[in-house]
Tab-separated table of C-alpha atoms and ligand atoms in Angstrom:
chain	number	residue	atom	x	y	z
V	148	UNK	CA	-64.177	45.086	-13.669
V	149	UNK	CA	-61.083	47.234	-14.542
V	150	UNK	CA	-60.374	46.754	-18.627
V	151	UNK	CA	-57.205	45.182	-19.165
V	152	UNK	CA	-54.426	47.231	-21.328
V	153	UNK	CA	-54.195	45.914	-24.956
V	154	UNK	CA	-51.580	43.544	-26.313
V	155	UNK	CA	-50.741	42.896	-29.564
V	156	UNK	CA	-49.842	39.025	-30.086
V	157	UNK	CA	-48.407	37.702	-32.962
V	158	UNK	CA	-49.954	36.749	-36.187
V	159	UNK	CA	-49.389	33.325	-37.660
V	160	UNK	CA	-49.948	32.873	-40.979
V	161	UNK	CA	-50.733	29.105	-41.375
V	162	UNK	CA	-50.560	29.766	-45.577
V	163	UNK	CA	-47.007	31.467	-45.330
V	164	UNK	CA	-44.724	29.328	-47.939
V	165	UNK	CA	-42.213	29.095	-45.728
V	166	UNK	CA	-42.897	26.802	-42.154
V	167	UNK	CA	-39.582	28.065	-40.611
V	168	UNK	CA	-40.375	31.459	-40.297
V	169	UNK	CA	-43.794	30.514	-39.414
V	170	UNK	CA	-42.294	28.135	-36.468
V	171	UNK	CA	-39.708	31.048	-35.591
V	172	UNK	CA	-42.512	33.454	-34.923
V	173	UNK	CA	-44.603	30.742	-32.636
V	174	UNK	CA	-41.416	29.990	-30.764
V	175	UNK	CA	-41.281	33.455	-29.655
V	176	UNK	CA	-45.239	34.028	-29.274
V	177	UNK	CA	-45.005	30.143	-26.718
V	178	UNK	CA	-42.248	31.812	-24.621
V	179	UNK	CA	-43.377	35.631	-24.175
V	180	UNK	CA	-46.851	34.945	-24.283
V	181	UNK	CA	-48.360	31.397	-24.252
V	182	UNK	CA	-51.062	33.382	-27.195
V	183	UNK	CA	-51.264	33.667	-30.543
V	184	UNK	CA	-53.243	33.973	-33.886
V	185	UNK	CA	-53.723	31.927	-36.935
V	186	UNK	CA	-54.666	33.463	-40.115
V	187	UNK	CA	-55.762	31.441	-42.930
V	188	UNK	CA	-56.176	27.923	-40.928
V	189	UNK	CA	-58.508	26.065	-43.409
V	190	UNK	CA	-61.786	26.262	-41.072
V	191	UNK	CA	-64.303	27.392	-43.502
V	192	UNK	CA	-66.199	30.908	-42.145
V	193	UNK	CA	-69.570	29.492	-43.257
V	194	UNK	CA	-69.024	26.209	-41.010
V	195	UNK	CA	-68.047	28.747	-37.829
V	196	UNK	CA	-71.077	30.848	-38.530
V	197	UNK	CA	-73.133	27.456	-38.015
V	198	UNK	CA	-71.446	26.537	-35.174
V	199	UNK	CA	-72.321	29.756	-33.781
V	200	UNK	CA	-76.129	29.451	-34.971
V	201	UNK	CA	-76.642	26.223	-33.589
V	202	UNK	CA	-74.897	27.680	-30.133
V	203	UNK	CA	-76.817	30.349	-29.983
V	204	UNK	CA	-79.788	28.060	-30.561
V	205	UNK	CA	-79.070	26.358	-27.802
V	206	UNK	CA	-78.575	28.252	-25.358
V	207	UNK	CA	-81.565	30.287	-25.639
V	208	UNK	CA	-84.313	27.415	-24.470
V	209	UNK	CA	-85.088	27.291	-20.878
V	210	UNK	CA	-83.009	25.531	-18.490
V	211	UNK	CA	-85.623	22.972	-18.427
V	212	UNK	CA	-84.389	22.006	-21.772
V	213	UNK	CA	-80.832	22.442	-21.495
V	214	UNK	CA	-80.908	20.757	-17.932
V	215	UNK	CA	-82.292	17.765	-20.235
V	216	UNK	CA	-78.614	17.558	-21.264
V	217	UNK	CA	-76.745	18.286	-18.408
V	218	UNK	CA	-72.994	17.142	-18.268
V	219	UNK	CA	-72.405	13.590	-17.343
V	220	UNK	CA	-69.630	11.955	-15.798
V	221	UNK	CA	-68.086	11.554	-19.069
V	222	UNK	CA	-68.016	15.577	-18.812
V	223	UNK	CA	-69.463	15.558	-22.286
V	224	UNK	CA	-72.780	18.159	-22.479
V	225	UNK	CA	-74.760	21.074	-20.637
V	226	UNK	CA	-72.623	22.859	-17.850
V	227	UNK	CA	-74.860	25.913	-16.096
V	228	UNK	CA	-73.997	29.113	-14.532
V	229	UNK	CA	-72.175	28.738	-11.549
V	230	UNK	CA	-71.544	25.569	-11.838
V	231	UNK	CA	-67.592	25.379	-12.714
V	232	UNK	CA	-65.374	27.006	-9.438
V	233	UNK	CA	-62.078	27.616	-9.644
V	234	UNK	CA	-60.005	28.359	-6.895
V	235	UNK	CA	-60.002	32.322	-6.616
V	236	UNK	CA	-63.317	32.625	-7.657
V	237	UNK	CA	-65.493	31.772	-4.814
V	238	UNK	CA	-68.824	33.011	-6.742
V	239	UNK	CA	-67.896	30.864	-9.314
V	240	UNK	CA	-68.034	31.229	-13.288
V	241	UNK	CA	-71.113	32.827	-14.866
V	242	UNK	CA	-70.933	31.125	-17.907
V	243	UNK	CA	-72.590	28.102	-19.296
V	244	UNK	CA	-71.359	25.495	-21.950
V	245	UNK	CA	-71.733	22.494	-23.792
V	246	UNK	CA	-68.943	19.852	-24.261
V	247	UNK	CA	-69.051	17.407	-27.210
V	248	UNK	CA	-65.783	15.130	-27.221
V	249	UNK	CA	-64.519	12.857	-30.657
V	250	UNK	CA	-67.363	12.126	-32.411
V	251	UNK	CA	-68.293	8.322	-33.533
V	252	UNK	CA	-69.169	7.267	-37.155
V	253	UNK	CA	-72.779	6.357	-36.969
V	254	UNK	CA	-71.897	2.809	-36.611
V	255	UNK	CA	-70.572	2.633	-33.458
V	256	UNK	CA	-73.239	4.573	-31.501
V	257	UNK	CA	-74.063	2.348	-28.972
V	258	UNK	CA	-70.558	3.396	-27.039
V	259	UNK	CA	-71.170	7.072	-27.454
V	260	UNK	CA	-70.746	9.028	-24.845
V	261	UNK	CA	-71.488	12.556	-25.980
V	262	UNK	CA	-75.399	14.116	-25.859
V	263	UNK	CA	-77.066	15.154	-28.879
V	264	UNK	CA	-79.804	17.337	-28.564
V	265	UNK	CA	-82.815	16.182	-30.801
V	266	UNK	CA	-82.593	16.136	-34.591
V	267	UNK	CA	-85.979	17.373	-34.853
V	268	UNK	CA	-85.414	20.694	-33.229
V	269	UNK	CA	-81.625	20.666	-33.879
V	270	UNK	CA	-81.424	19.028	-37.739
V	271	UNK	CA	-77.966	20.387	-38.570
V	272	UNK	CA	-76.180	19.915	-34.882
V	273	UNK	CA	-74.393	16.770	-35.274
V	274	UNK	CA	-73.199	17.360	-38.516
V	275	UNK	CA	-72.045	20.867	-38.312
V	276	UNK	CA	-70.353	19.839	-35.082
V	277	UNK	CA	-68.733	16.235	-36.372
V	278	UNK	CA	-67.066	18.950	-39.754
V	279	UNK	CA	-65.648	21.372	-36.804
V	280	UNK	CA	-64.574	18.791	-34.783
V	281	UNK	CA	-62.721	17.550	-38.046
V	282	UNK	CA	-61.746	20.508	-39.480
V	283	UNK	CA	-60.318	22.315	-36.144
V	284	UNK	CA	-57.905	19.047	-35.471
V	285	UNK	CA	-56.669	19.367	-38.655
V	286	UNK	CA	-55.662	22.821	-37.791
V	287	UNK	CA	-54.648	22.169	-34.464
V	288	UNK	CA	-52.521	19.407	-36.105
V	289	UNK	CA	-50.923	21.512	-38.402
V	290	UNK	CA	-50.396	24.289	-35.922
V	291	UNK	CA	-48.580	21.236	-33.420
V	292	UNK	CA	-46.256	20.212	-36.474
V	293	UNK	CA	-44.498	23.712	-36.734
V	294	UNK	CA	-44.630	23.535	-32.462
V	295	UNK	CA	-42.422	20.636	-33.360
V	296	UNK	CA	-40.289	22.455	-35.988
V	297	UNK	CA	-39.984	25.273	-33.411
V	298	UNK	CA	-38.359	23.106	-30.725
V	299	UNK	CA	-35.905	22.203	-33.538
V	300	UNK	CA	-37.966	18.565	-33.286
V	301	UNK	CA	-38.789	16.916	-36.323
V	302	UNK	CA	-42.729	17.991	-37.446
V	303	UNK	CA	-43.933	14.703	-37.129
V	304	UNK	CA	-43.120	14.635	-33.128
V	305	UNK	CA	-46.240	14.624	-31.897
V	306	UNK	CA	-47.707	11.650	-34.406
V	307	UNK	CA	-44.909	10.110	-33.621
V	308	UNK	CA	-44.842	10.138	-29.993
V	309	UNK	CA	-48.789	8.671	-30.372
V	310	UNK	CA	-50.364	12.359	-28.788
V	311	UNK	CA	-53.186	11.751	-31.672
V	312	UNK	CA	-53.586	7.708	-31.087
V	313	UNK	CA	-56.620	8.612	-30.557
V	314	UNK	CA	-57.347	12.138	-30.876
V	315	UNK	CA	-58.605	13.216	-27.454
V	316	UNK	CA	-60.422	16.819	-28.610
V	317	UNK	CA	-63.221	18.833	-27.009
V	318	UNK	CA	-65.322	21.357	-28.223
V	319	UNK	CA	-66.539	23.578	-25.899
V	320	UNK	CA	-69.578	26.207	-26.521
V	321	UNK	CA	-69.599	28.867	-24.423
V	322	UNK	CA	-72.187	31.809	-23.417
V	323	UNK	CA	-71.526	34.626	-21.434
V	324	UNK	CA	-75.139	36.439	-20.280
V	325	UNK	CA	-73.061	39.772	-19.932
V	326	UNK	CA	-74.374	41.064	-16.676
V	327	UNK	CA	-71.903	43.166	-14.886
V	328	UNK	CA	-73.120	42.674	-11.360
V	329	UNK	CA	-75.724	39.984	-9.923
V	330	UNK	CA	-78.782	41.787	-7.605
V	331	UNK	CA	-76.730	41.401	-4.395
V	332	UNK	CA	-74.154	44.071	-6.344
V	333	UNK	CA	-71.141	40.866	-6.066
V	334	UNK	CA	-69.087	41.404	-9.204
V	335	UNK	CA	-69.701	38.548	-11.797
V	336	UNK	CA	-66.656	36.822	-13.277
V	337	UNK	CA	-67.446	35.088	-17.201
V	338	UNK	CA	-64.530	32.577	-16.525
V	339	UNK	CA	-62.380	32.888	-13.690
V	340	UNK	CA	-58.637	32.957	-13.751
V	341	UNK	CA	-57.493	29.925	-15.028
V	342	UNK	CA	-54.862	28.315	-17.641
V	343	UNK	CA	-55.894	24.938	-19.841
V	344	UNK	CA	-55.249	21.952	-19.412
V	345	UNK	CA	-53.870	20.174	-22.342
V	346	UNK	CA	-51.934	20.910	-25.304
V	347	UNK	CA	-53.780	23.159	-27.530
V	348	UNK	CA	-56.655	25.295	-27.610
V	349	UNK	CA	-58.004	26.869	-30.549
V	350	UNK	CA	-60.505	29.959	-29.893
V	351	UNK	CA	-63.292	31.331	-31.829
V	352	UNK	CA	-65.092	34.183	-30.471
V	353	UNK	CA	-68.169	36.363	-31.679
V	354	UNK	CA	-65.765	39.331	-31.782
V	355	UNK	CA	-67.243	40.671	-28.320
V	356	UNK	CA	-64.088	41.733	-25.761
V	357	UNK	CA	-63.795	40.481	-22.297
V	358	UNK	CA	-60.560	37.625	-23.020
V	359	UNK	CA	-57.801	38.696	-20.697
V	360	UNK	CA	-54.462	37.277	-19.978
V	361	UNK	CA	-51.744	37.694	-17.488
V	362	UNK	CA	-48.572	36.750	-17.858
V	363	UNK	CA	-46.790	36.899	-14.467
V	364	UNK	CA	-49.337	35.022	-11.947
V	365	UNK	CA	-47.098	35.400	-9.613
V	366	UNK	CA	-46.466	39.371	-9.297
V	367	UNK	CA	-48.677	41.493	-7.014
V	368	UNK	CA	-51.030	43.218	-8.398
V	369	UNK	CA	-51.261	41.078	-11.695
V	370	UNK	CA	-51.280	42.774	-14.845
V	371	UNK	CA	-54.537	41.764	-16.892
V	372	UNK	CA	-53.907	42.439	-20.615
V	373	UNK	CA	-57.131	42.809	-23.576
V	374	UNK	CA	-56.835	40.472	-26.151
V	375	UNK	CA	-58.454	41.822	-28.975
V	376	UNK	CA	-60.507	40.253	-31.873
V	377	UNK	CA	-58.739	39.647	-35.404
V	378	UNK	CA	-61.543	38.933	-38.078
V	379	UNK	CA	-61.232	35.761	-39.793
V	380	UNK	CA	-58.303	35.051	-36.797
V	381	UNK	CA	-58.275	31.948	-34.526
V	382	UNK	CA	-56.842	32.686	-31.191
V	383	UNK	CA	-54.572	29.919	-30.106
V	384	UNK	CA	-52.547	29.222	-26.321
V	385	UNK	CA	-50.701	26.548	-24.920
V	386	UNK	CA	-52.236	24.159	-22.156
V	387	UNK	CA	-50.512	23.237	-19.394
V	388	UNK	CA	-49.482	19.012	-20.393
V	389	UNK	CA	-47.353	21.155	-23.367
V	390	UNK	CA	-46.235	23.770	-20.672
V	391	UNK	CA	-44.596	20.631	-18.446
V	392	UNK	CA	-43.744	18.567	-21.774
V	393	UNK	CA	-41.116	21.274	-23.210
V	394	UNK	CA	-40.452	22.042	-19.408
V	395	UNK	CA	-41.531	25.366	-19.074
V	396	UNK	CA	-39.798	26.696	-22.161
V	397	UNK	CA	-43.574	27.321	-23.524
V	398	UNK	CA	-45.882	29.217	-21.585
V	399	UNK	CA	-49.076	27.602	-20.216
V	400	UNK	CA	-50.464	31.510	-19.505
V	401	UNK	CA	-53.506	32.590	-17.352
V	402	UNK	CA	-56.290	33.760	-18.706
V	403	UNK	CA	-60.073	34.844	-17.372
V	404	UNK	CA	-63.176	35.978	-19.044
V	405	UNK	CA	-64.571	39.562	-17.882
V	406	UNK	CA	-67.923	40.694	-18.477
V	407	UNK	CA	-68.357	43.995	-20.708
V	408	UNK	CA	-72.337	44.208	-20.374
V	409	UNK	CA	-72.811	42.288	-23.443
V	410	UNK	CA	-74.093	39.055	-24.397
V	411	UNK	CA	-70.476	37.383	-25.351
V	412	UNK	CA	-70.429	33.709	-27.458
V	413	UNK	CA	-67.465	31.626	-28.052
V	414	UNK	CA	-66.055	28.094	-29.174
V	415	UNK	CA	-62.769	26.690	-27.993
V	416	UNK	CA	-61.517	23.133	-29.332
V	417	UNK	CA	-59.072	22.008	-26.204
V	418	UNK	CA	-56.728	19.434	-27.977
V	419	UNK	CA	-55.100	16.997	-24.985
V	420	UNK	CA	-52.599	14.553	-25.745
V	421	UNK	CA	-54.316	11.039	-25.965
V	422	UNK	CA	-55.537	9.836	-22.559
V	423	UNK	CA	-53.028	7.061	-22.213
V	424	UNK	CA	-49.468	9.449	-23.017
V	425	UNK	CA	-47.069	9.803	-20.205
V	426	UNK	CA	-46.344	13.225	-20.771
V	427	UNK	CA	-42.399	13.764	-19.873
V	428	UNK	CA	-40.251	17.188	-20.186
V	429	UNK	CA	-38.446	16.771	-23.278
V	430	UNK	CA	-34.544	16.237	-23.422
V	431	UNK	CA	-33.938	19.055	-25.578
V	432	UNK	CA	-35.462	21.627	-23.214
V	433	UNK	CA	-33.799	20.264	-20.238
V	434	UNK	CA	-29.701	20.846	-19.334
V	435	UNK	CA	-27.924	20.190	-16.467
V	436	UNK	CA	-28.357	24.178	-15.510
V	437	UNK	CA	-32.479	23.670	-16.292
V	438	UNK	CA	-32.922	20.719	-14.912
V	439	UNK	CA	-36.704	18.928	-15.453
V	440	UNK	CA	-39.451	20.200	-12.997
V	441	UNK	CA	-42.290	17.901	-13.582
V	442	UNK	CA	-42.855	14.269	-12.798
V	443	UNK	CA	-43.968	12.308	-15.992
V	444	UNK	CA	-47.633	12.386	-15.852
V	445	UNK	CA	-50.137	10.435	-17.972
V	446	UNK	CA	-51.850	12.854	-19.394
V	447	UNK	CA	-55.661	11.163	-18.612
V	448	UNK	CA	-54.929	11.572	-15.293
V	449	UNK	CA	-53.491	14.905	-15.302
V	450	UNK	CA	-56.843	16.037	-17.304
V	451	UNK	CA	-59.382	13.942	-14.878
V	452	UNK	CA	-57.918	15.633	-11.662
V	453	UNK	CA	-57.932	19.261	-13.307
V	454	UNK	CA	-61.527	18.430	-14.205
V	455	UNK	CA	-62.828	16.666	-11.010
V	456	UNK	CA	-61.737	19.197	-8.891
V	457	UNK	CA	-63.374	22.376	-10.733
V	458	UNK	CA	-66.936	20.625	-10.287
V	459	UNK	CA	-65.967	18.949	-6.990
V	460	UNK	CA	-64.871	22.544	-5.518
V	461	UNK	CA	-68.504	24.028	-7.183
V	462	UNK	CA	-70.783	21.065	-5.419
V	463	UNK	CA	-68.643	21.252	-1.792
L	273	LIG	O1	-64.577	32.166	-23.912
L	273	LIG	C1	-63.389	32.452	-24.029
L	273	LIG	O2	-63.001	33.388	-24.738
L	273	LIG	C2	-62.334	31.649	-23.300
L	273	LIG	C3	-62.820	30.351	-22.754
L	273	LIG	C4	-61.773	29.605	-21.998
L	273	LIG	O3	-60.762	30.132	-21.604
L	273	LIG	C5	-61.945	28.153	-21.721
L	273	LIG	O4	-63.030	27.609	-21.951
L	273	LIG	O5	-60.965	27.521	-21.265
L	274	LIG	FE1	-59.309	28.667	-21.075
């Protein structure tokens, strides 16, 4: 597949003193470019590597194993190769992943609804995973607060509106096999063309290329652009429940996976607005000129039918 040309996103320093210039350069990064990074955002490197270890982990057993865990209708756990169709990619995606939503304290258990693998082969997965699940929404919260100071809202906007009541977060492992072309020569896609769903995602990668985005969908032929790997750097874009909330004005931007005939890893953290929101273009990014384009939507349901219909469209 054709490599993309290189773009240079913004850098967002999450430590910078100052939160309006930090907001001023995230307005512009949301508008041109739906992508950015975030330098010193508080997730420990040590606590990524083990994330990464324990991915890896997984995803080397057989699919005997994995299959043990295979995503239930929650969509929580094991999603295979192939398995996840969008709608240009009639193959569908090559990757495989494992979804663990908001983790319970120990006490409440019995309502859990993600899938642990077993402590006796996997002794540090539930804790390494419950510290990044905590960790990245702290970042992603931090990261939403100057969102809020960049639409000139006050940085509690979000908390306030109840987005967080409860957290509704996901992370999602991910492993790319790297093959360039299955045995019948078809061309292999990672992750097809596709843009997020919620608010937020944050994305770690082993530093191994193949992240592309486009930023007009609709011109002919699209222009796929590299984005490259910052050490230490979290990649961060806007889903598509923030795209219709500031009505546009931020840039829910496609993206796809390409193979590079290497074995790729990665960890996103999608960050959706609690299930229950009614997600509805804010007044201050809507005039009489710009008029509102969406419905309200509550943002559950906008999530469930994104989700239903990439597994429904991979089983039909
Ligand atoms: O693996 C990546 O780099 C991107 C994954 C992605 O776009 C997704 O899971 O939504
Ligand atoms: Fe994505």
């Amino acid at each position: 597949m054709a490599a993309g040309r290189r773009l240079d996103l913004p850098v967002v320093d999450l430590a910078s003193p100052d939160p309006r210039t930090a907001a001023k350069s995230i307005r512009q990064a949301c508008m041109e470019y739906g992508f950015f990074y975030v330098v010193n955002h508080g997730i420990e490197r040590a606590l990524l590597e083990q994330v990464f270890a324990n991915s890896r982990k997984f995803f080397k057993q057989t699919m005997g194993e994995k299959m043990a865990l295979r995503k239930n209708s929650s969509y929580r756990g094991y999603t295979w190769p192939y398995s996840e169709k969008v709608d240009d990619s009639p193959e569908g995606d090559s990757k495989e992943t494992f979804y663990i939503g908001p983790i319970m304290d120990d006490e409440k258990l019995e309502n859990d609804i993600n899938q642990w693998p077993s402590k006796e082969l996997f002794p540090s997965w539930k804790k390494t995973m419950q510290s990044y699940h905590a960790d990245a929404l702290a970042t992603g919260k931090r990261i939403l607060s100057l969102i809020a100071l960049s639409l000139d809202l006050d940085a509690e906007f979000f908390h306030k509106n109840g987005a967080f009541e409860p957290p509704s977060a996901f992370i999602r492992l991910l492993h790319y096999a790297g093959d360039v072309n299955c045995p019948d020569n078809k061309e292999i896609i990672g992750a097809a063309a596709h843009t997020d769903y919620g608010m937020l995602t944050l994305l770690a990668t082993d530093g191994t290329p193949g992240l592309q985005i486009c930023r007009e969908k609709d011109r002919h032929p699209q222009i796929w652009e590299d984005i490259h790997h910052i050490d230490g750097s979290l990649i961060v874009n806007i889903g598509d429940l923030l795209e219709r909330w500031t009505n546009c004005v931020f840039r829910s931007t496609l993206h796809r996976v390409v193979p590079v005939g290497k074995e790729r890893y990665s960890v996103a953290f999608f960050i959706d607005p609690s299930p229950n929101l009614v997600v509805k273009c804010m007044e201050s990014c809507c005039s009489e000129a710009y008029p509102s384009r969406f419905a309200p939507i509550k943002s559950g349901d906008y999530i469930e039918e994104k989700l239903s219909s990439v597994y429904k469209l991979a089983t039909s």
